[in-house]
Short mmCIF file of C-alpha atoms in Angstrom, two decimals:
data_model
loop_
_atom_site.label_atom_id
_atom_site.label_comp_id
_atom_site.label_asym_id
_atom_site.label_seq_id
_atom_site.Cartn_x
_atom_site.Cartn_y
_atom_site.Cartn_z
CA ARG A 26 225.02 47.61 146.06
CA LYS A 27 225.88 48.31 149.67
CA GLU A 28 229.11 50.13 150.47
CA VAL A 29 230.10 47.47 152.99
CA GLU A 30 228.83 43.90 153.16
CA GLN A 31 229.25 41.35 155.89
CA ASP A 32 227.96 37.90 156.61
CA PRO A 33 225.48 38.54 159.44
CA GLY A 34 226.07 35.16 161.02
CA PRO A 35 225.37 34.17 163.67
CA PHE A 36 228.63 32.41 164.31
CA ASN A 37 228.40 30.06 167.28
CA VAL A 38 231.80 28.72 168.30
CA PRO A 39 233.14 26.87 171.34
CA GLU A 40 235.57 28.50 173.73
CA GLY A 41 239.12 28.24 172.46
CA ALA A 42 238.13 28.08 168.82
CA THR A 43 239.53 30.28 166.09
CA VAL A 44 236.97 32.22 164.10
CA ALA A 45 237.32 34.52 161.08
CA PHE A 46 235.01 37.15 159.66
CA ASN A 47 235.22 38.70 156.24
CA CYS A 48 233.86 41.93 154.91
CA THR A 49 233.81 43.35 151.39
CA TYR A 50 233.64 46.98 150.33
CA SER A 51 232.50 48.41 147.03
CA ASN A 52 234.51 51.62 146.66
CA SER A 53 238.02 50.85 145.47
CA ALA A 54 239.12 54.35 146.53
CA SER A 55 238.32 53.64 150.18
CA GLN A 56 241.15 54.70 152.41
CA SER A 57 240.67 53.67 156.01
CA PHE A 58 239.31 50.49 157.50
CA PHE A 59 238.26 49.51 160.98
CA TRP A 60 236.62 46.83 163.05
CA TYR A 61 234.21 47.99 165.71
CA ARG A 62 232.67 45.81 168.40
CA GLN A 63 229.12 46.24 169.65
CA ASP A 64 227.87 44.41 172.72
CA CYS A 65 224.19 43.69 173.09
CA ARG A 66 222.26 46.88 173.84
CA LYS A 67 225.47 48.91 173.91
CA GLU A 68 227.11 51.39 171.60
CA PRO A 69 229.80 50.41 169.08
CA LYS A 70 233.41 50.81 170.15
CA LEU A 71 236.58 50.74 168.11
CA LEU A 72 238.25 47.34 168.25
CA MET A 73 241.11 47.97 165.87
CA SER A 74 242.17 49.78 162.75
CA VAL A 75 243.13 47.73 159.70
CA TYR A 76 246.37 48.52 157.92
CA SER A 77 247.58 47.39 154.52
CA SER A 78 250.37 45.42 156.12
CA GLY A 79 247.97 43.71 158.50
CA ASN A 80 248.01 44.20 162.23
CA GLU A 81 247.70 42.15 165.36
CA ASP A 82 246.48 42.98 168.83
CA GLY A 83 246.76 40.04 171.17
CA ARG A 84 244.35 37.36 169.98
CA PHE A 85 242.97 39.58 167.22
CA THR A 86 244.43 39.90 163.72
CA ALA A 87 243.07 42.20 161.04
CA GLN A 88 244.02 42.09 157.39
CA LEU A 89 243.25 44.10 154.31
CA ASN A 90 243.25 42.87 150.73
CA ARG A 91 242.91 45.91 148.48
CA ALA A 92 243.00 43.93 145.25
CA SER A 93 239.96 41.89 146.26
CA GLN A 94 238.45 44.69 148.36
CA TYR A 95 237.96 42.71 151.50
CA ILE A 96 238.89 42.98 155.14
CA SER A 97 239.18 40.16 157.60
CA LEU A 98 239.21 39.74 161.35
CA LEU A 99 240.64 36.63 162.97
CA ILE A 100 240.03 35.84 166.62
CA ARG A 101 242.15 33.10 168.15
CA ASP A 102 241.45 31.22 171.38
CA SER A 103 237.92 32.62 171.64
CA LYS A 104 236.69 33.70 175.06
CA LEU A 105 233.12 33.96 176.30
CA SER A 106 233.70 37.71 176.55
CA ASP A 107 234.29 37.88 172.80
CA SER A 108 230.55 37.34 172.24
CA ALA A 109 229.37 40.49 170.46
CA THR A 110 228.55 41.89 167.05
CA TYR A 111 231.57 42.88 164.97
CA LEU A 112 231.11 45.77 162.58
CA CYS A 113 233.27 46.32 159.53
CA VAL A 114 233.77 50.02 158.87
CA VAL A 115 235.19 51.88 155.87
CA THR A 116 236.06 55.51 155.24
CA PRO A 117 235.33 56.38 151.62
CA GLN A 118 238.26 58.70 151.01
CA THR A 119 241.20 60.41 152.63
CA GLY A 120 240.15 63.09 155.05
CA ALA A 121 236.51 62.11 154.95
CA ASN A 122 234.85 62.20 158.30
CA ASN A 123 231.94 59.93 157.60
CA LEU A 124 232.15 56.19 157.90
CA PHE A 125 230.27 53.39 156.21
CA PHE A 126 229.27 50.58 158.52
CA GLY A 127 228.53 47.00 157.66
CA THR A 128 225.47 45.44 159.24
CA GLY A 129 227.67 43.43 161.57
CA THR A 130 228.51 39.80 162.20
CA ARG A 131 227.18 38.30 165.38
CA LEU A 132 229.49 36.02 167.34
CA THR A 133 228.46 33.82 170.25
CA VAL A 134 231.18 31.91 172.08
CA ILE A 135 229.76 28.85 173.81
CA PRO A 136 231.20 27.34 177.02
CA ASP B 7 237.94 59.64 179.81
CA VAL B 8 236.09 60.14 176.56
CA LYS B 9 232.41 60.82 176.99
CA VAL B 10 229.41 61.24 174.70
CA THR B 11 226.05 61.57 176.38
CA GLN B 12 222.55 61.49 174.98
CA SER B 13 219.59 63.10 176.64
CA SER B 14 217.39 60.03 176.91
CA ARG B 15 217.89 56.26 176.79
CA TYR B 16 214.24 55.55 175.98
CA LEU B 17 211.63 57.81 174.46
CA VAL B 18 208.03 57.23 173.41
CA LYS B 19 206.35 59.81 171.21
CA ARG B 20 203.14 60.06 169.23
CA THR B 21 202.88 60.38 165.47
CA GLY B 22 203.13 64.01 164.42
CA GLU B 23 205.00 65.20 167.51
CA LYS B 24 208.17 67.21 167.21
CA VAL B 25 211.04 65.31 168.81
CA PHE B 26 214.40 66.62 170.00
CA LEU B 27 217.33 64.30 170.64
CA GLU B 28 220.30 65.92 172.31
CA CYS B 29 223.92 64.83 172.24
CA VAL B 30 226.83 66.31 174.17
CA GLN B 31 230.52 65.47 173.95
CA ASP B 32 233.27 66.62 176.26
CA MET B 33 236.27 65.91 174.04
CA ASP B 34 236.34 69.16 172.06
CA HIS B 35 235.83 67.22 168.82
CA GLU B 36 234.89 69.16 165.75
CA ASN B 37 233.05 66.30 164.04
CA MET B 38 229.75 64.97 165.29
CA PHE B 39 227.31 62.51 163.77
CA TRP B 40 223.79 61.16 164.07
CA TYR B 41 223.01 57.59 163.04
CA ARG B 42 220.05 55.33 163.29
CA GLN B 43 220.47 51.60 163.74
CA ASP B 44 217.87 49.09 162.61
CA PRO B 45 218.03 45.27 162.50
CA GLY B 46 219.39 44.03 159.20
CA LEU B 47 220.25 47.54 158.03
CA GLY B 48 223.09 48.41 160.36
CA LEU B 49 224.10 51.95 161.17
CA ARG B 50 222.95 54.57 158.70
CA LEU B 51 224.18 58.14 158.76
CA ILE B 52 221.47 60.78 159.05
CA TYR B 53 223.49 63.98 159.36
CA PHE B 54 226.94 65.05 160.41
CA SER B 55 228.59 68.29 161.38
CA TYR B 56 232.22 69.27 161.07
CA ASP B 57 231.98 72.61 162.83
CA VAL B 58 229.61 74.84 164.74
CA LYS B 59 226.63 75.83 162.59
CA MET B 60 227.86 73.54 159.79
CA LYS B 61 225.97 70.43 158.75
CA GLU B 62 226.00 67.88 155.99
CA LYS B 63 223.34 65.39 154.93
CA GLY B 64 224.13 61.77 155.35
CA ASP B 65 222.49 58.83 153.63
CA ILE B 66 218.98 59.19 155.07
CA PRO B 67 218.29 62.84 156.02
CA GLU B 68 214.62 62.88 155.01
CA GLY B 69 212.33 63.69 157.89
CA TYR B 70 215.17 64.94 160.09
CA SER B 71 217.00 68.18 160.74
CA VAL B 72 219.93 69.05 162.99
CA SER B 73 221.28 71.94 164.97
CA ARG B 74 224.78 72.70 166.16
CA GLU B 75 224.95 76.01 167.99
CA LYS B 76 227.83 75.01 170.25
CA LYS B 77 230.79 72.79 169.58
CA GLU B 78 229.93 70.27 172.25
CA ARG B 79 226.25 69.88 171.40
CA PHE B 80 224.58 68.35 168.34
CA SER B 81 220.81 68.01 168.25
CA LEU B 82 218.67 65.83 166.02
CA ILE B 83 215.14 67.03 165.34
CA LEU B 84 212.25 65.01 164.01
CA GLU B 85 209.91 67.70 162.73
CA SER B 86 206.85 65.45 162.66
CA ALA B 87 207.54 61.99 164.02
CA SER B 88 206.28 59.01 162.06
CA THR B 89 206.12 55.32 162.95
CA ASN B 90 208.89 54.49 160.48
CA GLN B 91 211.22 56.63 162.59
CA THR B 92 210.99 54.13 165.42
CA SER B 93 214.62 53.12 165.84
CA MET B 94 217.78 53.28 167.91
CA TYR B 95 219.48 56.65 167.46
CA LEU B 96 223.20 56.89 168.09
CA CYS B 97 225.25 60.05 168.32
CA ALA B 98 229.01 60.05 167.82
CA SER B 99 231.91 62.45 167.84
CA SER B 100 235.24 61.76 166.27
CA THR B 101 238.89 62.32 165.89
CA GLN B 102 240.36 61.57 162.46
CA VAL B 103 240.71 57.93 163.43
CA GLU B 104 238.03 56.92 165.85
CA GLN B 105 234.34 57.61 166.41
CA TYR B 106 233.09 57.64 169.99
CA PHE B 107 229.45 56.78 170.40
CA GLY B 108 226.90 57.76 172.97
CA PRO B 109 224.76 55.07 174.65
CA GLY B 110 221.91 55.54 172.19
CA THR B 111 218.28 56.61 172.42
CA ARG B 112 215.64 54.03 171.66
CA LEU B 113 212.76 56.01 170.18
CA THR B 114 209.33 54.50 169.73
CA VAL B 115 206.75 56.43 167.73
CA THR B 116 203.18 55.23 168.24
#
């Protein structure tokens, strides 16, 4: 079983739509959680960390459900510039330096 | 501004050649990583290093080795390139929270 699993999509949504991605992780001892964004032919970049209490950054909301071992990302009022692949990322344990990446969910926002 | 650079964006090598991929970071990070990224498989960790001359195997170290002689530089070595090593190779360095990636090297082995 993979450490991190995501629906690969693609998700094709119109501008202004709200879209949500989910991600599940297998190691219940996982400590840190992130969403990274990767544009086509570019490197991944940190979008936001995911905290137990949930966190919001503008149009983006990330949530963690430890009991069910899943992480979500909600994008409201989608923009064309949101088109990218979104990677769910998990750190296996406290202090660990290595990350486990999901395969990514591809989002295309359509005019 | 944070910067991770990789020696080549595109590289074509022949089967059996020895290949060196270089990565340099200017953020004085202790941790550095090499990944490969393939469609449908995502990013997979090859090796990482948490200090000069220190290295740890990742998930797929077979066929690769690494070198870290200076803090800012982390090299990935393919001792004898094979066609199944055709991939996008990404280097990263990190703080405790965030990994910063280089632009990637697309390696084709023919």
